[in-house]
PDB file of C-alpha atoms in Angstrom:
ATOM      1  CA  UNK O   1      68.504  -7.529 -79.102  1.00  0.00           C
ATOM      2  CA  UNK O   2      68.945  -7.785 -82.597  1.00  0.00           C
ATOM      3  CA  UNK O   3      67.944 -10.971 -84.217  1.00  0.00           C
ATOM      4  CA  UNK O   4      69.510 -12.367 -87.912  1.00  0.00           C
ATOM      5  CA  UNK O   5      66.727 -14.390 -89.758  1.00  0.00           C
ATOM      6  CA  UNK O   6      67.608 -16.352 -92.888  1.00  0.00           C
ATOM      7  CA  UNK O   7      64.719 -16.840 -94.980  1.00  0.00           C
ATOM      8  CA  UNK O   8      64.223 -18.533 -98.189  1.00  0.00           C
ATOM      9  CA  UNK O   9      61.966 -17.008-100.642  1.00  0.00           C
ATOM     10  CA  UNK O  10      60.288 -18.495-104.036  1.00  0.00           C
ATOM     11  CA  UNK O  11      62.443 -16.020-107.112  1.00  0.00           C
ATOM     12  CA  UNK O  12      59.586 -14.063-108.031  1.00  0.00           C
ATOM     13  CA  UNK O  13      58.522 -10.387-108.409  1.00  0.00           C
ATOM     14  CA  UNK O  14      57.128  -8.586-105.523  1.00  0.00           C
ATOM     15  CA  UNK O  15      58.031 -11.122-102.509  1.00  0.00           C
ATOM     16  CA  UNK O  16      60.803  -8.464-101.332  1.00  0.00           C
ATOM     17  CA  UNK O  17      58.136  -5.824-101.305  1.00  0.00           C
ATOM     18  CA  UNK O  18      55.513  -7.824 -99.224  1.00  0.00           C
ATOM     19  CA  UNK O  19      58.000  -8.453 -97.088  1.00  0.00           C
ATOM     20  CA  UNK O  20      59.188  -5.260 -96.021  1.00  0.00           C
ATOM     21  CA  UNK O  21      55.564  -4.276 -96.110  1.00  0.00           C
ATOM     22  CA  UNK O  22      54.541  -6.649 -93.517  1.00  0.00           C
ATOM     23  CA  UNK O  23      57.315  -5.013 -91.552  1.00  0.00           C
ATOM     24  CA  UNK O  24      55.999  -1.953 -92.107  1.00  0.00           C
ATOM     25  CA  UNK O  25      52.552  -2.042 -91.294  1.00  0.00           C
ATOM     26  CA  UNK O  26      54.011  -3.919 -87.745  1.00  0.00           C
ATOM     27  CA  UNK O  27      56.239  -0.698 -87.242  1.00  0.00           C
ATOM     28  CA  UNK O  28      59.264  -3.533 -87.004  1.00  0.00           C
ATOM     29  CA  UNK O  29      62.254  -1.790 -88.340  1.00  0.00           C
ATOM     30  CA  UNK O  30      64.376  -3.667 -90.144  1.00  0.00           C
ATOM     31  CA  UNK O  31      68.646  -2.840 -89.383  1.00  0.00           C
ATOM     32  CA  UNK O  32      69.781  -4.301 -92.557  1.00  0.00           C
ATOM     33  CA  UNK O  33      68.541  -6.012 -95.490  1.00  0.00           C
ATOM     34  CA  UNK O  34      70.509  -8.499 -98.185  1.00  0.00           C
ATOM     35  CA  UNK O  35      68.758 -10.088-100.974  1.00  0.00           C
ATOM     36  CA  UNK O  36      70.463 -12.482-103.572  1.00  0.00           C
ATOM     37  CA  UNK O  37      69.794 -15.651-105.833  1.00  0.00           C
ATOM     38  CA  UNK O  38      70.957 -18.942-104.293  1.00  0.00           C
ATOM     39  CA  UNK O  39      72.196 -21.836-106.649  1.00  0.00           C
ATOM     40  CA  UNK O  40      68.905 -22.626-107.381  1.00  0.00           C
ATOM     41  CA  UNK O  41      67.820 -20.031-109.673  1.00  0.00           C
ATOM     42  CA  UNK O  42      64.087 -20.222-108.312  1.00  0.00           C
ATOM     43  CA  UNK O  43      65.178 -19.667-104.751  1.00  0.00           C
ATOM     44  CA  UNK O  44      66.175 -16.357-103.772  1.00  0.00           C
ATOM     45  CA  UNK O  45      67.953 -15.668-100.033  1.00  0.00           C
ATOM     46  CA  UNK O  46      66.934 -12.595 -97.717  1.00  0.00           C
ATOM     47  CA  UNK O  47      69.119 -12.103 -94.580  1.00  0.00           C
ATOM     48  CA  UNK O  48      67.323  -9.564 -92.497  1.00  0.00           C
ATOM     49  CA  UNK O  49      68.447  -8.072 -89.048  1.00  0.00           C
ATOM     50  CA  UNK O  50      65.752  -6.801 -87.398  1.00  0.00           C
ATOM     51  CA  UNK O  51      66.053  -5.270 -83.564  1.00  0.00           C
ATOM     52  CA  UNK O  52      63.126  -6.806 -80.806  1.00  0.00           C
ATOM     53  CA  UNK O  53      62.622  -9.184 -78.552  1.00  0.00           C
ATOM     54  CA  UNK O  54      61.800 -12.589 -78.167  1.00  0.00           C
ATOM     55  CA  UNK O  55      58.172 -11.689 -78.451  1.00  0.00           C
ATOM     56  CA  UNK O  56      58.684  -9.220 -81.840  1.00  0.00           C
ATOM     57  CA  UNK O  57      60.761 -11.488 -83.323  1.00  0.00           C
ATOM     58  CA  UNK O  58      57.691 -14.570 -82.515  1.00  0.00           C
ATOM     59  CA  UNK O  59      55.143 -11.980 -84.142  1.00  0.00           C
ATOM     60  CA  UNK O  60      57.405 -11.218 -87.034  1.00  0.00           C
ATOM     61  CA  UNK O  61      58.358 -14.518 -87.880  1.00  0.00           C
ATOM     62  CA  UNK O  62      54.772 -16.041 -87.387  1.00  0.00           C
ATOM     63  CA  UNK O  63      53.884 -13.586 -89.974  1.00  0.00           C
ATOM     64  CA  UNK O  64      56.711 -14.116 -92.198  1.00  0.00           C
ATOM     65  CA  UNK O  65      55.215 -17.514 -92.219  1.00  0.00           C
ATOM     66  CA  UNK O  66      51.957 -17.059 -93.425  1.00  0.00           C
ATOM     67  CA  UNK O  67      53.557 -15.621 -97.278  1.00  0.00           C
ATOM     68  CA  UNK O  68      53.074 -17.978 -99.459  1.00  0.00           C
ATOM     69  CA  UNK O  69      56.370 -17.332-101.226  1.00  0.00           C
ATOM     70  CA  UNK O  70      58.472 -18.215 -97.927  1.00  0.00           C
ATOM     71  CA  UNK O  71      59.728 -21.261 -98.190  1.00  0.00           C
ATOM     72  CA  UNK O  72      61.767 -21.444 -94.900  1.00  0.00           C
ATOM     73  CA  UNK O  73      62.716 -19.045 -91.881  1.00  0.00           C
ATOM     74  CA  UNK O  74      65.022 -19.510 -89.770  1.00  0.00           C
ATOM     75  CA  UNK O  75      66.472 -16.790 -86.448  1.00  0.00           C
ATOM     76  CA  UNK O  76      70.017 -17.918 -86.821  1.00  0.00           C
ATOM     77  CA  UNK O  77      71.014 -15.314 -83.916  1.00  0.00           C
ATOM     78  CA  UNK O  78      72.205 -18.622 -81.458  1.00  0.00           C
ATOM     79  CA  UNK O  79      73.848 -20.273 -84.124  1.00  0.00           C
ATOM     80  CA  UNK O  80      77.034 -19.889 -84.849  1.00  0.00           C
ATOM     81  CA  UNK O  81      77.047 -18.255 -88.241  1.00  0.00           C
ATOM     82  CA  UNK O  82      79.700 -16.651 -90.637  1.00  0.00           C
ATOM     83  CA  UNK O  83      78.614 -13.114 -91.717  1.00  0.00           C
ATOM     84  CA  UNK O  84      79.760 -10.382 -93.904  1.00  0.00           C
ATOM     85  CA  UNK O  85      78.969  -6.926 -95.378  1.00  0.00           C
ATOM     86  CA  UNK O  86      80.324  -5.131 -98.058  1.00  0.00           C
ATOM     87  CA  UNK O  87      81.436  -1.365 -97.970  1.00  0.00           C
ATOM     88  CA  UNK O  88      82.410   0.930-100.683  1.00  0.00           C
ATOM     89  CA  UNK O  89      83.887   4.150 -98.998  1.00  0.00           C
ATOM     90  CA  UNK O  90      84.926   7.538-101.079  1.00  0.00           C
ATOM     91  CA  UNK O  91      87.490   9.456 -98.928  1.00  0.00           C
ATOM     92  CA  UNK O  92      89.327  12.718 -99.493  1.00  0.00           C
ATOM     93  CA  UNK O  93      92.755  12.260-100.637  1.00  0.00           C
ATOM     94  CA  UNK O  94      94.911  14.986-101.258  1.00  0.00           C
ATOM     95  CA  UNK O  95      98.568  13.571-102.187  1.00  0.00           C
ATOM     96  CA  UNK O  96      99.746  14.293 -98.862  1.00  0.00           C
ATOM     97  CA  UNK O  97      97.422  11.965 -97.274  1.00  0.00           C
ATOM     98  CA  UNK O  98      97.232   9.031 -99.411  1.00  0.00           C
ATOM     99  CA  UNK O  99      99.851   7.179 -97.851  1.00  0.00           C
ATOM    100  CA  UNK O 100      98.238   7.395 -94.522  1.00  0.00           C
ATOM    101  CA  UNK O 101      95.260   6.211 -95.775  1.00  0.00           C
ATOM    102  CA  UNK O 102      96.703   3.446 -97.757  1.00  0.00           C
ATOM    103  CA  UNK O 103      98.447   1.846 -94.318  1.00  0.00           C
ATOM    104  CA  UNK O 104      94.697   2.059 -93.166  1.00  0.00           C
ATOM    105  CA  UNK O 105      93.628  -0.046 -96.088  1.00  0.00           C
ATOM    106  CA  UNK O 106      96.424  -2.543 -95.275  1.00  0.00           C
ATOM    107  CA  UNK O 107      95.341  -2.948 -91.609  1.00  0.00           C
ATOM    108  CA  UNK O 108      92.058  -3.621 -92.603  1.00  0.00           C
ATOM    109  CA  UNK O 109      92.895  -6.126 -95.757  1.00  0.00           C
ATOM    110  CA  UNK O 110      90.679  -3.808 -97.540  1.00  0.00           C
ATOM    111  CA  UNK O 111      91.900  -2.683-101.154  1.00  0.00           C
ATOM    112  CA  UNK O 112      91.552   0.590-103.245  1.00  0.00           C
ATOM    113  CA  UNK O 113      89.190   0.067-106.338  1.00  0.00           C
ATOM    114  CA  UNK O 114      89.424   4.074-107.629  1.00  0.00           C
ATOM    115  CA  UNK O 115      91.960   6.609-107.745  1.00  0.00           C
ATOM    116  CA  UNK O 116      90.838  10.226-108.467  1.00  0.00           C
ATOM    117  CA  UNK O 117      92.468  12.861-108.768  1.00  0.00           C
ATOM    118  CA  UNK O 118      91.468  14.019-104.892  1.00  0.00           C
ATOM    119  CA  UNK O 119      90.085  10.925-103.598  1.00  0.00           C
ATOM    120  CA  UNK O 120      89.841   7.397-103.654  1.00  0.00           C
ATOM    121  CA  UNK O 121      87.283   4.205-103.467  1.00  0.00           C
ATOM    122  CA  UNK O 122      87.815   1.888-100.954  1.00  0.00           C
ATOM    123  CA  UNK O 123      86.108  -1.382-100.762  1.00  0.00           C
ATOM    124  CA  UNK O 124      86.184  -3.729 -97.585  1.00  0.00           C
ATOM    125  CA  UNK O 125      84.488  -6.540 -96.205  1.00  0.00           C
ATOM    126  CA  UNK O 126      84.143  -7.847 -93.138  1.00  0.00           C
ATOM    127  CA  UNK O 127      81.073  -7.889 -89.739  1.00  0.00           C
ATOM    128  CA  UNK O 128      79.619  -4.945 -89.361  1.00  0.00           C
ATOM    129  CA  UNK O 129      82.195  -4.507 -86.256  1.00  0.00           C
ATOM    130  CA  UNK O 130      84.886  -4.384 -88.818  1.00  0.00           C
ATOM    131  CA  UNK O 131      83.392  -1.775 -91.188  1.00  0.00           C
ATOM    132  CA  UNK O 132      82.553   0.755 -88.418  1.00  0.00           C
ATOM    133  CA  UNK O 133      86.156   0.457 -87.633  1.00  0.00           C
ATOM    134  CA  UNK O 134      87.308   1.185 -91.054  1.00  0.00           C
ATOM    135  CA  UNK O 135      84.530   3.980 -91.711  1.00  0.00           C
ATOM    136  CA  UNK O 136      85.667   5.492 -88.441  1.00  0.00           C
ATOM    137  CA  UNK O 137      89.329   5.531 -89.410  1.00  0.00           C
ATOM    138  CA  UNK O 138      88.613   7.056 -92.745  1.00  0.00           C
ATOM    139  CA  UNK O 139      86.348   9.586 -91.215  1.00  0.00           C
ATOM    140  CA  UNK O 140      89.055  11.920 -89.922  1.00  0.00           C
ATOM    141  CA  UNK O 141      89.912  12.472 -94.495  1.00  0.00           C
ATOM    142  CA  UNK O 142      86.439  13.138 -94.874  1.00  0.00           C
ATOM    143  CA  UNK O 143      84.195  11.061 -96.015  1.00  0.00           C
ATOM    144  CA  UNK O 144      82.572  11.616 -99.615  1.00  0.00           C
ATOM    145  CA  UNK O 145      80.503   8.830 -99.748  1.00  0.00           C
ATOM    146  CA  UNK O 146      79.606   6.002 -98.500  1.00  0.00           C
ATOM    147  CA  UNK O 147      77.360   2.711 -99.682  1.00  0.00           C
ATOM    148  CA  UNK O 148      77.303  -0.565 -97.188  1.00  0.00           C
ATOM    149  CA  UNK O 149      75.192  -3.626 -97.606  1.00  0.00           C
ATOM    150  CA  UNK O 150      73.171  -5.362 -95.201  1.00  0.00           C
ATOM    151  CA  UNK O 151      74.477  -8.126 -93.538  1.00  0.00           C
ATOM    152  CA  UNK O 152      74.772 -11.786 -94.840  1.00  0.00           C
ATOM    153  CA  UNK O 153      75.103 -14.848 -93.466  1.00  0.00           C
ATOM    154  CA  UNK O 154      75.454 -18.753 -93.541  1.00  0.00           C
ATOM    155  CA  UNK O 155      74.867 -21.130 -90.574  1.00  0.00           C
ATOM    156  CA  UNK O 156      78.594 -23.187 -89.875  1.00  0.00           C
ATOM    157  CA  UNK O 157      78.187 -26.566 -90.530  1.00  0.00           C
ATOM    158  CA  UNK O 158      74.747 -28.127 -91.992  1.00  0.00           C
ATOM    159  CA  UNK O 159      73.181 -26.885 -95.404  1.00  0.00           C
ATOM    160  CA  UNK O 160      70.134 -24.043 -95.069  1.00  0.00           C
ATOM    161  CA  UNK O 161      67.830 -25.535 -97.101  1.00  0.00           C
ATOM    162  CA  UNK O 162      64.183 -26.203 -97.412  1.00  0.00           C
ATOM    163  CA  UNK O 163      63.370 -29.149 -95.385  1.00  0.00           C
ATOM    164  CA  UNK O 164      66.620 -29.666 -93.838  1.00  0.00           C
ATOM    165  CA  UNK O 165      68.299 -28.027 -91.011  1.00  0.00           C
TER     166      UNK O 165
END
């Protein structure tokens, strides 16, 4: 089962890479990985989905733990949680396909970003179930390229935070 875990990091050099080293040297591979600066400036966010079970994920999280730069951890996987990625997605487009592939844009409220001369950049956001869909639809023009985030995510309701819920 694949588990999300939101953890909150101290905003310093080398935290990310001890990190993914611990998961490393576990043999824990990590699905997807999002880092970014929260509004506190000294706090930095990781959202990482990792596949295990119960027991991996105790293991992994125990360790996560024991950095001193975590602040908090948290499996959100039962809670209900918003969550996004980000895709960027360079198709073929000859002129006699654009227009198909522009209607695909429009179903999936994605938007063009670059026009070549034979293809195009197409950014869309959405859970990951929502970017397979549009990678898959593009697929069929040929794919040139393609660069997706990891997942992030906020818990519904109360504030992540250290020392509250």
């Amino acid at each position: 089962m694949k588990h999300t875990l939101a953890v909150l990091v101290e905003n310093r050099p080398g935290v990310l890479t001890r990190i993914a080293g611990l998961f490393a040297r576990r043999g824990y591979n990590i699905e997807s990985l999002a880092v970014g600066h929260t509004e506190d400036p000294e706090i930095s966010r990781i959202t990482i989905v990792v596949d295990g079970d119960d027991r991996v994920i105790e293991q992994v999280t125990k360790q996560l733990h024991k950095l001193v730069e975590v602040i908090k951890l948290s499996d959100i996987t039962q809670d209900q949680f918003v969550d996004r990625e980000l895709v960027l997605v360079k198709v073929n487009a000859d002129p006699n396909t654009r227009a198909e592939i522009m209607q695909i844009v429009d179903i999936f409220r994605a938007r063009i970003v670059d026009i070549g001369r034979d293809s195009l950049i197409i950014e869309a956001t959405g859970d990951s179930g929502k970017i397979s869909a549009i990678e898959t639809s593009l697929r069929p023009f040929g794919l040139r390229e393609v660069v997706r985030t990891g997942k992030i995510a906020m818990v519904r309701g109360a504030k992540f935070k250290n020392g509250q819920g």
